[in-house]
């Protein structure tokens, strides 16, 4: 649908009339026009220049206004209810310190690692790979993985912005949970260092692990909320976004370094609802996009 057709379809054609004068003055007039044009944003072609900005900025009208407008999204459409936030731990609430590439090579061997990596450009799911190994081989693999994870405990640091984000959620009485593929020992130390407890906090010992949606669905059930009233926040497209999408929750990809680009979203099942570069952005995003109602 072309732009003019979309405007006509939305009954917005009067704003194109040269004699039309938007109500209000100054900023209010700008907001009126922005609201009108933002309403047709979903009808734009994926190749439209506005569409390129949708996932790199949380504001759906970033292409019209380079500077975000406070509470603008609420003027465009009703805000969705959000009752809980579930976080990944490593690389999301904590600064990434585990050398996963070295871990995988230690478990698989260099040649096997390179072969599997070439077949899985989105990343290696080491826990899934070793799941069907012989018991002795599997036990040794888990020992190697746990050793890398324990080394990471000595260097565990809280991610900048995590305390402020959680304080904001606490002030809104929004539930906070945690899902990690790490061990319970790491979760316990994280809670101790952070000075607060996430509940439920599901570690690898839960049995099912991301991207399997079972942990997230378990948390939703324990909270007595619907999956579409929850958002999954994490730094892994495959594990965190995959888990959230399969559960039916909103998803937010934390990409601090810009390692994910639009080509990574070729599999639409893994396309995040939001993409941010810091936890500070998550706080502003939740406040702007959702009705935070416990």
C-alpha atoms as one frame of an Amber mdcrd trajectory, in Angstrom:
protein
   0.000   0.000   0.000   1.380   3.402  -0.985   1.698   6.243   1.481  -1.205
   8.271   0.073  -3.403   5.165  -0.115  -2.593   4.323   3.464  -3.514   7.837
   4.557  -6.806   7.624   2.705  -7.486   4.214   4.179  -6.911   5.581   7.677
  -9.189   8.521   6.849  -6.257  10.873   7.338  -6.370  12.501   3.914  -7.632
  15.829   5.314  -4.193  16.555   6.748  -2.814  16.693   3.202  -5.201  19.475
   2.221  -3.201  22.727   1.835  -5.979  24.565   3.707  -5.908  22.110   6.605
  -4.549  23.536   9.842  -3.638  21.115  12.597  -5.191  21.953  15.958  -3.029
  23.411  18.694   0.100  25.473  18.523   3.805  24.740  18.514   4.691  21.380
  20.048   1.040  20.290  20.339   0.589  20.771  16.601   3.728  18.755  15.907
   2.477  15.980  18.171  -0.864  15.906  16.330   0.786  15.523  12.935   3.275
  12.983  14.237   0.455  10.923  15.691  -1.404  10.953  12.385   1.593   9.797
  10.379   2.762   7.312  13.001  -0.626   5.611  12.808   0.154   4.443   9.280
   3.662   3.252  10.114   2.726  -0.472  10.212   1.434  -0.274   6.613   4.776
   0.805   5.207   6.786  -1.545   3.057   9.750  -3.263   4.766  11.912  -1.398
   2.252  10.588   2.008   3.268  13.356   4.122   4.863  11.289   4.493   8.030
  11.191   0.737   8.496  14.968   0.485   8.912  14.804   2.314  12.216  12.105
   0.281  13.892  14.247  -2.312  15.627  17.269  -0.151  16.354  15.210   2.444
  18.244  12.244   1.766  20.469  10.255   4.747  19.202   8.117   3.726  16.173
   8.407   7.246  14.793  12.165   7.712  15.180  12.299   8.182  11.406  10.078
  11.269  11.726  11.670  12.749  14.833  15.355  12.055  15.644  14.791  12.958
  19.311  12.483  10.655  21.310   9.306  12.263  22.628   8.158  11.499  26.147
   4.991   9.384  26.305   4.597   9.611  22.537   3.793   5.934  22.085   0.709
   6.260  24.270  -0.659   8.831  21.812  -0.225   6.410  18.910  -1.915   3.304
  20.314  -3.118   1.879  23.632  -0.200   0.778  25.771   0.047  -2.932  26.454
  -0.148  -4.227  30.000   3.093  -5.515  31.511   3.069  -7.385  34.814   6.487
  -9.025  34.896  10.033  -8.878  33.530  12.201 -11.988  33.204  15.932 -11.477
  32.790  18.807 -13.527  31.504  21.790 -13.375  33.876  25.182 -13.688  32.124
  25.729 -10.759  29.773  22.459  -9.098  30.794  22.390  -8.494  34.544  26.090
  -9.315  34.878  29.040  -8.167  32.783  30.025 -11.038  30.429  33.216 -12.704
  31.690  32.950 -16.346  30.559  34.960 -17.224  27.451  32.323 -19.371  25.787
  34.399 -20.044  22.670  37.206 -21.487  24.805  34.649 -23.491  26.798  33.117
 -25.009  23.675  36.511 -25.895  22.217  37.515 -27.583  25.474  34.357 -29.692
  25.406  34.213 -30.467  21.687  37.800 -30.211  20.507  38.927 -27.609  17.983
  37.996 -29.505  14.806  34.539 -30.541  15.988  33.921 -27.033  17.324  34.770
 -25.467  13.963  32.589 -27.963  12.094  29.546 -27.377  14.308  30.105 -23.611
  14.334  30.088 -23.531  10.526  26.743 -25.340  10.498  25.212 -23.107  13.180
  26.050 -19.448  12.486  23.608 -18.316  15.187  25.755 -20.017  17.831  26.526
 -23.358  19.460  24.044 -24.838  21.925  26.549 -26.872  23.920  23.999 -28.169
  26.438  21.833 -29.532  23.647  24.818 -31.132  21.896  26.024 -33.089  24.921
  22.514 -34.114  25.953  22.682 -37.380  24.004  26.296 -38.260  24.730  27.272
 -41.405  26.623  27.011 -40.894  30.409  30.763 -40.816  31.110  31.502 -38.460
  28.217  28.579 -36.263  29.211  29.737 -36.121  32.850  33.220 -34.978  31.780
  31.691 -32.326  29.532  29.565 -30.954  32.383  32.656 -30.834  34.591  34.500
 -28.722  32.004  31.527 -26.381  31.614  31.093 -26.024  35.384  34.812 -25.285
  35.774  34.586 -22.382  33.299  31.488 -21.115  35.071  33.135 -21.242  38.495
  36.117 -19.303  37.155  33.635 -16.666  36.069  32.264 -16.393  39.613  35.499
 -14.815  40.818  35.055 -12.006  38.281  31.287 -11.577  38.554  30.271  -7.921
  38.240  26.824  -6.366  38.062  25.931  -4.791  34.718  25.736  -0.966  34.725
  22.123   0.155  34.928  20.873  -3.096  36.484  20.328  -1.636  39.957  18.500
   1.415  38.601  16.308  -0.702  36.315  15.318  -3.076  39.109  14.650  -0.193
  41.513  12.350   1.299  38.872  10.497  -2.010  38.469  10.208  -2.372  42.242
   8.707   1.118  42.461   6.050   0.014  39.961   5.542  -3.297  41.817   6.453
  -5.237  38.664   7.547  -8.830  39.225  11.114  -9.789  38.293  12.340 -13.297
  37.506  15.524 -14.809  36.149  16.388 -17.644  33.756  19.974 -18.728  33.167
  21.743 -21.693  31.636  24.382 -21.245  34.357  24.534 -23.264  37.597  22.652
 -22.508  40.829  25.920 -21.656  42.573  26.344 -18.749  40.148  22.774 -17.565
  40.760  23.269 -17.647  44.530  26.459 -15.583  44.260  24.736 -13.149  41.901
  21.908 -12.612  44.392  24.449 -12.037  47.139  26.464  -9.515  45.100  23.406
  -7.734  43.764  21.687  -7.445  47.133  18.261  -8.514  45.894  16.562 -11.762
  44.945  14.776 -12.542  41.696  11.902 -14.971  42.013  11.636 -17.425  40.501
  15.320 -17.709  39.570  15.754 -20.790  37.386  19.219 -22.200  36.727  20.393
 -25.162  34.663  19.259 -27.492  37.443  15.643 -26.697  36.510  16.041 -29.321
  33.776  14.687 -27.485  30.732  16.796 -24.570  29.591  16.558 -21.763  27.054
  15.589 -21.565  24.224  13.033 -24.105  25.464  10.075 -21.975  26.634   9.360
 -24.239  29.642  11.276 -22.106  32.195   9.502 -18.923  31.128   6.103 -20.613
  31.104   6.847 -21.972  34.583   7.538 -18.444  35.839   4.342 -17.109  34.245
   2.382 -19.891  35.920   3.955 -19.207  39.319   3.106 -15.516  38.940  -0.406
 -16.335  37.676   0.061 -14.059  34.664  -0.255 -14.599  30.923   2.915 -14.867
  28.796   1.810 -11.834  26.777   1.924  -9.797  30.003   5.635 -10.542  30.412
   8.804  -9.458  28.610  11.996 -11.533  28.316  15.187  -9.439  28.369  18.504
 -10.970  27.342  21.612 -10.681  25.200  21.208 -13.875  23.149  19.087 -13.876
  20.019  18.946 -17.663  19.977  18.464 -18.394  23.687  16.631 -15.397  25.165
  14.620 -14.124  22.207  13.966 -17.715  21.118  12.664 -18.623  24.575  10.447
 -15.555  24.797   9.004 -15.951  21.318   8.127 -19.607  21.829   6.441 -18.789
  25.139   4.369 -15.982  23.605   6.022 -13.194  25.609   7.427  -9.862  24.484
  11.170  -9.927  23.846  13.934  -7.360  24.232  17.427  -8.030  22.870  20.277
  -6.331  24.723  23.038  -5.713  22.178  25.733  -3.608  23.815  28.348  -4.027
  21.098  26.188  -3.991  17.975  27.027  -7.592  17.100  23.503  -8.252  15.847
  22.460  -6.648  12.573  19.278  -6.980  10.489  20.714 -10.006   8.659  20.501
 -11.916  11.936  16.728 -11.426  11.873  16.351 -13.383   8.641  14.621 -16.055
  10.712  11.521 -14.074  11.641  10.796 -16.429  14.535  13.797 -14.861  16.278
  13.045 -11.234  15.526  12.941  -9.357  18.859  10.130  -6.946  19.616  12.696
  -4.431  20.875  16.454  -3.994  20.610  18.497  -1.837  22.985  22.158  -1.195
  23.729  21.961  -0.709  27.513  19.824  -1.481  30.541  19.131   2.238  30.893
  17.342   2.030  27.544  15.272  -0.878  28.836  13.983   1.279  31.687  12.928
   4.081  29.332  11.452   1.594  26.871   9.261  -0.112  29.466   8.035   3.226
  30.776   7.197   4.464  27.276   5.757   1.347  25.659   3.820  -0.416  28.414
   1.182   0.087  31.044   3.130  -1.130  34.076   0.308  -2.661  36.094   1.065
  -5.380  38.657
